[in-house]
mmCIF file of C-alpha atoms in Angstrom:
data_model
loop_
_atom_site.group_PDB
_atom_site.id
_atom_site.type_symbol
_atom_site.label_atom_id
_atom_site.label_comp_id
_atom_site.label_asym_id
_atom_site.label_seq_id
_atom_site.Cartn_x
_atom_site.Cartn_y
_atom_site.Cartn_z
ATOM 1 C CA MET A 131 152.788 2.528 -17.251
ATOM 2 C CA SER A 132 155.537 1.145 -15.024
ATOM 3 C CA SER A 133 156.273 -2.577 -14.951
ATOM 4 C CA PRO A 134 155.131 -4.562 -11.904
ATOM 5 C CA SER A 135 157.600 -4.984 -9.095
ATOM 6 C CA LEU A 136 159.124 -8.309 -8.150
ATOM 7 C CA ALA A 137 156.813 -8.503 -5.148
ATOM 8 C CA GLU A 138 153.770 -7.783 -7.323
ATOM 9 C CA GLU A 139 154.726 -10.431 -9.880
ATOM 10 C CA HIS A 140 154.963 -13.068 -7.151
ATOM 11 C CA ASP A 141 153.213 -12.819 -3.806
ATOM 12 C CA PHE A 142 156.075 -14.315 -1.811
ATOM 13 C CA THR A 143 154.265 -13.887 1.499
ATOM 14 C CA ASP A 144 151.512 -16.326 0.669
ATOM 15 C CA GLU A 145 152.619 -18.297 -2.360
ATOM 16 C CA ALA A 146 155.252 -20.658 -0.987
ATOM 17 C CA PRO A 147 153.634 -23.866 0.273
ATOM 18 C CA ILE A 148 154.788 -25.609 3.388
ATOM 19 C CA VAL A 149 156.990 -28.517 2.375
ATOM 20 C CA SER A 150 158.452 -31.529 4.088
ATOM 21 C CA PRO A 151 161.853 -30.760 5.654
ATOM 22 C CA ASN A 152 163.888 -33.515 4.020
ATOM 23 C CA ASN A 153 167.336 -33.594 2.428
ATOM 24 C CA ASP A 154 166.176 -33.885 -1.162
ATOM 25 C CA HIS A 155 163.929 -30.863 -1.006
ATOM 26 C CA LEU A 156 166.579 -28.545 0.368
ATOM 27 C CA HIS A 157 169.099 -29.714 -2.226
ATOM 28 C CA ASN A 158 166.695 -29.687 -5.170
ATOM 29 C CA ILE A 159 164.685 -26.559 -4.481
ATOM 30 C CA VAL A 160 166.531 -24.670 -7.223
ATOM 31 C CA GLU A 161 166.445 -27.476 -9.799
ATOM 32 C CA GLY A 162 165.064 -25.225 -12.519
ATOM 33 C CA LEU A 163 168.070 -22.936 -12.313
ATOM 34 C CA SER A 164 170.547 -25.658 -13.219
ATOM 35 C CA ASN A 165 168.933 -26.129 -16.623
ATOM 36 C CA LEU A 166 169.564 -22.529 -17.712
ATOM 37 C CA ASN A 167 172.703 -21.714 -19.705
ATOM 38 C CA LEU A 168 173.170 -18.456 -17.858
ATOM 39 C CA GLY A 169 176.850 -18.053 -18.616
ATOM 40 C CA ARG A 170 176.377 -18.545 -22.344
ATOM 41 C CA GLU A 171 173.610 -15.932 -22.330
ATOM 42 C CA GLY A 172 175.763 -13.412 -20.462
ATOM 43 C CA ILE A 173 173.584 -13.539 -17.349
ATOM 44 C CA GLN A 174 175.033 -13.668 -13.852
ATOM 45 C CA ARG A 175 173.157 -15.964 -11.520
ATOM 46 C CA PRO A 176 171.568 -13.931 -8.718
ATOM 47 C CA THR A 177 173.636 -13.959 -5.538
ATOM 48 C CA ILE A 178 172.015 -14.310 -2.118
ATOM 49 C CA VAL A 179 173.695 -11.904 0.302
ATOM 50 C CA LEU A 180 173.080 -12.329 4.038
ATOM 51 C CA VAL A 181 173.176 -9.203 6.194
ATOM 52 C CA GLY A 182 172.275 -8.620 9.820
ATOM 53 C CA GLY A 183 173.466 -7.792 13.300
ATOM 54 C CA HIS A 184 176.296 -9.598 15.047
ATOM 55 C CA GLY A 185 174.941 -12.699 16.765
ATOM 56 C CA TYR A 186 171.645 -12.695 14.848
ATOM 57 C CA GLY A 187 172.394 -16.082 13.283
ATOM 58 C CA MET A 188 173.456 -15.301 9.706
ATOM 59 C CA SER A 189 175.996 -18.110 9.552
ATOM 60 C CA SER A 190 173.465 -20.516 11.087
ATOM 61 C CA VAL A 191 170.916 -19.629 8.406
ATOM 62 C CA LEU A 192 173.570 -20.186 5.729
ATOM 63 C CA GLU A 193 174.439 -23.563 7.240
ATOM 64 C CA SER A 194 170.776 -24.562 7.359
ATOM 65 C CA LEU A 195 170.303 -23.698 3.678
ATOM 66 C CA THR A 196 173.447 -25.484 2.484
ATOM 67 C CA ARG A 197 173.586 -28.283 5.086
ATOM 68 C CA LEU A 198 177.281 -27.562 5.619
ATOM 69 C CA SER A 199 179.035 -26.453 8.826
ATOM 70 C CA PHE A 200 181.066 -23.266 8.375
ATOM 71 C CA ARG A 201 181.772 -22.106 11.909
ATOM 72 C CA GLY A 202 183.507 -23.755 14.825
ATOM 73 C CA LYS A 203 182.816 -22.813 18.426
ATOM 74 C CA GLY A 204 183.720 -19.190 19.077
ATOM 75 C CA GLN A 205 184.267 -18.353 15.411
ATOM 76 C CA SER A 206 182.591 -15.370 13.784
ATOM 77 C CA THR A 207 182.485 -14.073 10.218
ATOM 78 C CA ARG A 208 185.258 -11.521 9.759
ATOM 79 C CA VAL A 209 185.716 -11.605 5.975
ATOM 80 C CA PRO A 210 183.177 -11.964 3.146
ATOM 81 C CA LEU A 211 182.581 -15.707 2.759
ATOM 82 C CA VAL A 212 181.383 -16.459 -0.767
ATOM 83 C CA VAL A 213 179.915 -19.969 -0.936
ATOM 84 C CA LYS A 214 179.685 -21.297 -4.483
ATOM 85 C CA LEU A 215 177.750 -24.535 -4.762
ATOM 86 C CA GLN A 216 178.024 -26.431 -8.046
ATOM 87 C CA LYS A 217 176.336 -29.661 -9.013
ATOM 88 C CA SER A 218 178.837 -32.274 -10.134
ATOM 89 C CA SER A 219 178.555 -35.683 -11.765
ATOM 90 C CA ASN A 220 181.657 -36.828 -9.904
ATOM 91 C CA PRO A 221 180.665 -39.038 -6.931
ATOM 92 C CA VAL A 222 183.689 -37.740 -5.023
ATOM 93 C CA PRO A 223 183.055 -34.225 -3.654
ATOM 94 C CA GLU A 224 185.523 -31.483 -4.500
ATOM 95 C CA ILE A 225 185.742 -28.807 -1.809
ATOM 96 C CA TYR A 226 188.364 -26.117 -1.648
ATOM 97 C CA LEU A 227 188.951 -22.564 -0.447
ATOM 98 C CA GLU A 228 190.148 -19.847 -2.790
ATOM 99 C CA TYR A 229 191.788 -16.703 -1.459
ATOM 100 C CA LYS A 230 194.808 -14.494 -2.045
ATOM 101 C CA GLY A 231 195.640 -16.294 -5.288
ATOM 102 C CA LYS A 232 195.738 -19.827 -3.925
ATOM 103 C CA ASN A 233 193.497 -22.863 -3.610
ATOM 104 C CA VAL A 234 193.382 -24.887 -0.382
ATOM 105 C CA PRO A 235 191.598 -28.261 -0.534
ATOM 106 C CA THR A 236 189.436 -29.419 2.369
ATOM 107 C CA ASP A 237 186.473 -31.696 3.081
ATOM 108 C CA GLU A 238 183.074 -31.431 4.757
ATOM 109 C CA GLU A 239 184.397 -32.468 8.151
ATOM 110 C CA HIS A 240 187.138 -29.835 8.189
ATOM 111 C CA ILE A 241 185.460 -26.868 6.445
ATOM 112 C CA ALA A 242 185.091 -24.857 9.669
ATOM 113 C CA ASN A 243 188.750 -25.281 10.649
ATOM 114 C CA ALA A 244 189.920 -24.425 7.131
ATOM 115 C CA ILE A 245 187.777 -21.275 7.071
ATOM 116 C CA GLY A 246 189.087 -20.259 10.493
ATOM 117 C CA THR A 247 192.699 -20.660 9.411
ATOM 118 C CA ALA A 248 192.125 -18.773 6.143
ATOM 119 C CA THR A 249 190.280 -15.973 7.959
ATOM 120 C CA ASP A 250 193.201 -15.484 10.342
ATOM 121 C CA GLU A 251 195.570 -15.348 7.379
ATOM 122 C CA ILE A 252 193.432 -12.762 5.583
ATOM 123 C CA ALA A 253 192.278 -10.538 8.437
ATOM 124 C CA GLY A 254 194.634 -11.360 11.271
ATOM 125 C CA SER A 255 193.640 -12.727 14.657
ATOM 126 C CA GLY A 256 191.165 -11.388 17.182
ATOM 127 C CA GLU A 257 188.155 -9.353 16.015
ATOM 128 C CA ARG A 258 189.779 -7.679 13.021
ATOM 129 C CA VAL A 259 187.854 -7.737 9.745
ATOM 130 C CA SER A 260 188.867 -7.494 6.089
ATOM 131 C CA ASP A 261 187.065 -6.843 2.816
ATOM 132 C CA ILE A 262 189.209 -9.459 1.047
ATOM 133 C CA PRO A 263 186.814 -12.275 0.120
ATOM 134 C CA LEU A 264 187.232 -15.931 0.972
ATOM 135 C CA THR A 265 185.526 -18.220 -1.537
ATOM 136 C CA LEU A 266 184.403 -21.730 -0.656
ATOM 137 C CA HIS A 267 183.855 -23.918 -3.723
ATOM 138 C CA VAL A 268 181.690 -26.974 -3.176
ATOM 139 C CA LYS A 269 181.249 -29.357 -6.106
ATOM 140 C CA LYS A 270 179.031 -32.290 -5.181
ATOM 141 C CA ALA A 271 176.443 -34.537 -6.740
ATOM 142 C CA ASP A 272 173.737 -33.520 -4.250
ATOM 143 C CA VAL A 273 173.991 -29.725 -4.560
ATOM 144 C CA LEU A 274 172.895 -27.326 -7.264
ATOM 145 C CA ASP A 275 174.330 -24.140 -8.693
ATOM 146 C CA LEU A 276 173.842 -21.491 -6.038
ATOM 147 C CA THR A 277 175.945 -18.619 -4.707
ATOM 148 C CA LEU A 278 175.506 -17.230 -1.195
ATOM 149 C CA VAL A 279 177.550 -14.664 0.707
ATOM 150 C CA ASP A 280 177.978 -14.495 4.480
ATOM 151 C CA LEU A 281 179.206 -11.118 5.749
ATOM 152 C CA PRO A 282 180.480 -9.797 9.095
ATOM 153 C CA GLY A 283 177.642 -8.885 11.442
ATOM 154 C CA LEU A 284 176.874 -5.280 12.302
ATOM 155 C CA ARG A 285 177.701 -4.130 15.819
ATOM 156 C CA VAL A 286 176.676 -1.091 17.882
ATOM 157 C CA PRO A 287 178.195 1.411 17.429
ATOM 158 C CA VAL A 288 178.401 0.636 13.713
ATOM 159 C CA ASP A 289 181.884 -0.164 12.450
ATOM 160 C CA ARG A 290 182.502 1.903 9.296
ATOM 161 C CA LYS A 291 184.610 -0.817 7.709
ATOM 162 C CA ILE A 292 181.939 -3.486 8.180
ATOM 163 C CA SER A 293 179.281 -1.074 6.941
ATOM 164 C CA LYS A 294 181.301 -0.435 3.785
ATOM 165 C CA ILE A 295 181.730 -4.171 3.150
ATOM 166 C CA LEU A 296 177.986 -4.806 3.476
ATOM 167 C CA LYS A 297 177.020 -1.949 1.185
ATOM 168 C CA LYS A 298 179.415 -3.159 -1.502
ATOM 169 C CA PHE A 299 177.775 -6.592 -1.608
ATOM 170 C CA ILE A 300 174.121 -5.586 -1.360
ATOM 171 C CA LYS A 301 174.303 -2.705 -3.855
ATOM 172 C CA PRO A 302 174.253 -4.707 -7.162
ATOM 173 C CA GLU A 303 170.714 -5.022 -8.503
ATOM 174 C CA GLU A 304 171.363 -8.705 -9.201
ATOM 175 C CA SER A 305 171.858 -9.420 -5.488
ATOM 176 C CA ILE A 306 169.054 -10.840 -3.368
ATOM 177 C CA ILE A 307 169.279 -9.289 0.101
ATOM 178 C CA LEU A 308 168.544 -11.819 2.830
ATOM 179 C CA ASN A 309 168.101 -9.626 5.898
ATOM 180 C CA VAL A 310 168.583 -11.778 8.997
ATOM 181 C CA LEU A 311 166.780 -10.446 12.074
ATOM 182 C CA SER A 312 166.652 -11.913 15.549
ATOM 183 C CA ALA A 313 163.239 -12.451 17.136
ATOM 184 C CA THR A 314 164.790 -11.111 20.346
ATOM 185 C CA VAL A 315 165.215 -7.532 19.042
ATOM 186 C CA ASP A 316 163.065 -4.605 17.940
ATOM 187 C CA PHE A 317 163.061 -4.741 14.137
ATOM 188 C CA THR A 318 162.669 -0.968 13.831
ATOM 189 C CA THR A 319 166.108 -0.433 15.376
ATOM 190 C CA CYS A 320 168.018 -2.818 13.091
ATOM 191 C CA GLU A 321 170.796 -1.112 11.170
ATOM 192 C CA SER A 322 170.782 -3.790 8.452
ATOM 193 C CA ILE A 323 167.228 -2.803 7.492
ATOM 194 C CA ARG A 324 168.233 0.841 7.154
ATOM 195 C CA MET A 325 171.170 -0.154 4.955
ATOM 196 C CA SER A 326 169.135 -2.435 2.702
ATOM 197 C CA ARG A 327 166.565 0.327 2.217
ATOM 198 C CA GLN A 328 169.292 2.633 0.959
ATOM 199 C CA VAL A 329 170.148 0.327 -1.949
ATOM 200 C CA ASP A 330 166.751 -1.340 -2.450
ATOM 201 C CA LYS A 331 164.293 1.470 -1.894
ATOM 202 C CA THR A 332 161.239 -0.500 -3.063
ATOM 203 C CA GLY A 333 162.211 -3.649 -1.166
ATOM 204 C CA GLU A 334 161.647 -5.751 -4.288
ATOM 205 C CA ARG A 335 164.787 -7.828 -3.711
ATOM 206 C CA THR A 336 164.808 -7.918 0.094
ATOM 207 C CA LEU A 337 163.526 -10.920 2.034
ATOM 208 C CA SER A 338 163.811 -11.105 5.806
ATOM 209 C CA VAL A 339 164.585 -14.164 7.908
ATOM 210 C CA VAL A 340 163.650 -14.094 11.583
ATOM 211 C CA SER A 341 165.970 -16.396 13.508
ATOM 212 C CA LYS A 342 165.751 -17.508 17.151
ATOM 213 C CA ALA A 343 161.960 -17.743 17.022
ATOM 214 C CA ASP A 344 162.116 -20.308 19.830
ATOM 215 C CA MET A 345 163.890 -17.803 22.119
ATOM 216 C CA ALA A 346 161.363 -14.963 21.789
ATOM 217 C CA PRO A 347 157.964 -16.299 20.673
ATOM 218 C CA GLU A 348 155.973 -13.582 22.443
ATOM 219 C CA GLY A 349 154.759 -10.965 19.990
ATOM 220 C CA LEU A 350 156.478 -12.536 16.979
ATOM 221 C CA LEU A 351 153.204 -12.966 15.102
ATOM 222 C CA GLN A 352 152.486 -9.265 15.498
ATOM 223 C CA LYS A 353 156.006 -8.336 14.351
ATOM 224 C CA VAL A 354 155.818 -10.213 11.079
ATOM 225 C CA THR A 355 152.218 -9.312 10.272
ATOM 226 C CA ALA A 356 152.344 -5.623 11.212
ATOM 227 C CA ASP A 357 155.608 -5.206 9.265
ATOM 228 C CA ASP A 358 156.440 -1.830 10.769
ATOM 229 C CA VAL A 359 159.707 -1.700 8.809
ATOM 230 C CA SER A 360 158.176 -2.559 5.398
ATOM 231 C CA ILE A 361 160.211 -5.570 4.294
ATOM 232 C CA GLY A 362 159.410 -5.787 0.581
ATOM 233 C CA LEU A 363 159.190 -9.554 0.141
ATOM 234 C CA GLY A 364 158.084 -10.337 3.675
ATOM 235 C CA TYR A 365 159.382 -12.594 6.413
ATOM 236 C CA VAL A 366 160.211 -16.229 7.075
ATOM 237 C CA CYS A 367 160.559 -17.353 10.718
ATOM 238 C CA VAL A 368 163.039 -20.161 11.340
ATOM 239 C CA ARG A 369 164.710 -22.240 14.006
ATOM 240 C CA ASN A 370 168.338 -23.128 13.301
ATOM 241 C CA ARG A 371 170.403 -25.970 14.696
ATOM 242 C CA ILE A 372 171.065 -25.954 18.430
ATOM 243 C CA GLY A 373 174.119 -27.595 19.977
ATOM 244 C CA ASP A 374 175.121 -30.867 18.370
ATOM 245 C CA GLU A 375 171.889 -31.425 16.459
ATOM 246 C CA SER A 376 172.217 -32.858 12.976
ATOM 247 C CA PHE A 377 170.563 -30.966 10.140
ATOM 248 C CA ASP A 378 167.826 -33.619 9.977
ATOM 249 C CA GLU A 379 167.187 -33.374 13.720
ATOM 250 C CA ALA A 380 167.065 -29.581 13.520
ATOM 251 C CA ARG A 381 164.446 -29.639 10.776
ATOM 252 C CA LYS A 382 162.290 -32.062 12.751
ATOM 253 C CA GLU A 383 162.542 -29.854 15.834
ATOM 254 C CA GLU A 384 161.691 -26.805 13.740
ATOM 255 C CA GLU A 385 158.601 -28.498 12.346
ATOM 256 C CA LEU A 386 157.472 -29.505 15.825
ATOM 257 C CA LEU A 387 158.096 -25.991 17.156
ATOM 258 C CA PHE A 388 155.906 -24.247 14.595
ATOM 259 C CA SER A 389 153.262 -26.965 14.793
ATOM 260 C CA ASN A 390 152.899 -27.299 18.574
ATOM 261 C CA HIS A 391 154.040 -24.114 20.291
ATOM 262 C CA PRO A 392 150.988 -22.183 21.591
ATOM 263 C CA LEU A 393 152.264 -18.856 20.202
ATOM 264 C CA LEU A 394 154.247 -19.937 17.147
ATOM 265 C CA SER A 395 151.762 -22.488 15.813
ATOM 266 C CA VAL A 396 149.332 -19.680 14.896
ATOM 267 C CA ILE A 397 151.813 -18.125 12.450
ATOM 268 C CA ASN A 398 150.893 -18.888 8.836
ATOM 269 C CA LYS A 399 152.701 -22.049 7.730
ATOM 270 C CA ASN A 400 153.599 -20.287 4.491
ATOM 271 C CA ILE A 401 156.118 -18.117 6.343
ATOM 272 C CA VAL A 402 157.844 -20.554 8.684
ATOM 273 C CA GLY A 403 160.687 -23.016 8.263
ATOM 274 C CA ILE A 404 163.966 -23.403 6.402
ATOM 275 C CA PRO A 405 162.293 -25.388 3.561
ATOM 276 C CA VAL A 406 159.870 -22.506 2.983
ATOM 277 C CA LEU A 407 162.790 -20.066 3.001
ATOM 278 C CA ALA A 408 164.570 -22.143 0.356
ATOM 279 C CA ASP A 409 161.401 -22.251 -1.725
ATOM 280 C CA LYS A 410 160.936 -18.476 -1.578
ATOM 281 C CA LEU A 411 164.541 -17.890 -2.596
ATOM 282 C CA LYS A 412 164.010 -20.187 -5.557
ATOM 283 C CA GLN A 413 160.955 -18.176 -6.615
ATOM 284 C CA ILE A 414 162.798 -14.871 -6.307
ATOM 285 C CA GLN A 415 165.735 -16.180 -8.334
ATOM 286 C CA ASP A 416 163.450 -17.518 -11.040
ATOM 287 C CA VAL A 417 161.821 -14.115 -11.465
ATOM 288 C CA MET A 418 165.135 -12.242 -11.424
ATOM 289 C CA ILE A 419 166.672 -14.596 -13.993
ATOM 290 C CA SER A 420 163.619 -14.234 -16.225
ATOM 291 C CA ARG A 421 163.958 -10.462 -16.044
ATOM 292 C CA LEU A 422 167.666 -10.578 -16.851
ATOM 293 C CA ALA A 423 167.062 -12.978 -19.746
ATOM 294 C CA ALA A 424 164.436 -10.607 -21.173
ATOM 295 C CA LYS A 425 166.887 -7.707 -21.364
ATOM 296 C CA PRO A 426 168.617 -7.048 -24.715
ATOM 297 C CA PRO A 427 172.101 -8.655 -24.880
ATOM 298 C CA LEU A 428 173.815 -5.265 -25.238
ATOM 299 C CA ARG A 429 172.183 -3.962 -22.085
ATOM 300 C CA ARG A 430 173.117 -7.125 -20.229
ATOM 301 C CA SER A 431 176.781 -6.752 -21.155
ATOM 302 C CA THR A 432 176.715 -3.107 -20.109
ATOM 303 C CA ARG A 433 175.134 -3.947 -16.755
ATOM 304 C CA SER A 434 177.772 -6.595 -16.085
ATOM 305 C CA LYS A 435 180.388 -3.861 -15.699
ATOM 306 C CA PHE A 436 178.668 -2.768 -12.515
ATOM 307 C CA LEU A 437 178.359 -6.185 -10.899
ATOM 308 C CA ASN A 438 180.167 -6.788 -7.640
ATOM 309 C CA PRO A 439 183.853 -7.362 -8.591
ATOM 310 C CA TYR A 440 184.275 -9.722 -5.614
ATOM 311 C CA LEU A 441 181.831 -12.211 -7.148
ATOM 312 C CA ARG A 442 183.334 -12.478 -10.630
#
């Protein structure tokens, strides 16, 4: 008899409770993970990889989850941005970029500018992309160990280089695929869904985030309940920051949107909001880590050879 799938072990569609959108919750949602000696046990912490179409809001989702600003006006993701958050006892944050064999210190206020400068150095100016990763290390007292990857968005027609970059990052079985969809598009036409299906045929490590819910509320309930594209772990509908909103203001506006909007308020509260998204990711990681910990040490060391070399 085959073992139950990740989705069967945890019903991620209905299990995550609605939670208050405050700072502490978003920073502490993965508290249990920090207490595991994963490195000593030879286990790589699951990596959350964001994929989606250009302009669908991948970077905005990443910012909402980490409460850090990565993109300035007019900037787009042109190289793999690996964000490594690490809890630190030092009251003074340590933030730096690592790329091409060097470390460049920065701070929260200047992260976006530093990323823009490093991206130009790696990929060149304009719209050119590169598969050379740019790693942002964030060591702070109010974050926890978590690794997320923001990738260039897919365009139509599909750029072969971008497609290759995405496949490389979502292929490892230890990666959680966070498929970012826009509420403004037909999900069945999204190239990122087709790509994630190729590497995760059962959908057991694919969760979908529907951004821009406020821009296209009509029919959204039907889209996420009918699930015509069979997203394995289901959907979470979100509203990201708009304009100069602070992260706290954005979460309050998101809560009001899904509570008061005549079309969006009828969507199950268990599948709306950035806090719910963070909670679901925590659940998925817990299950994946438990599975990895249950594997014999020899098998774990063998599997590590096939992990994404960019994330080592």
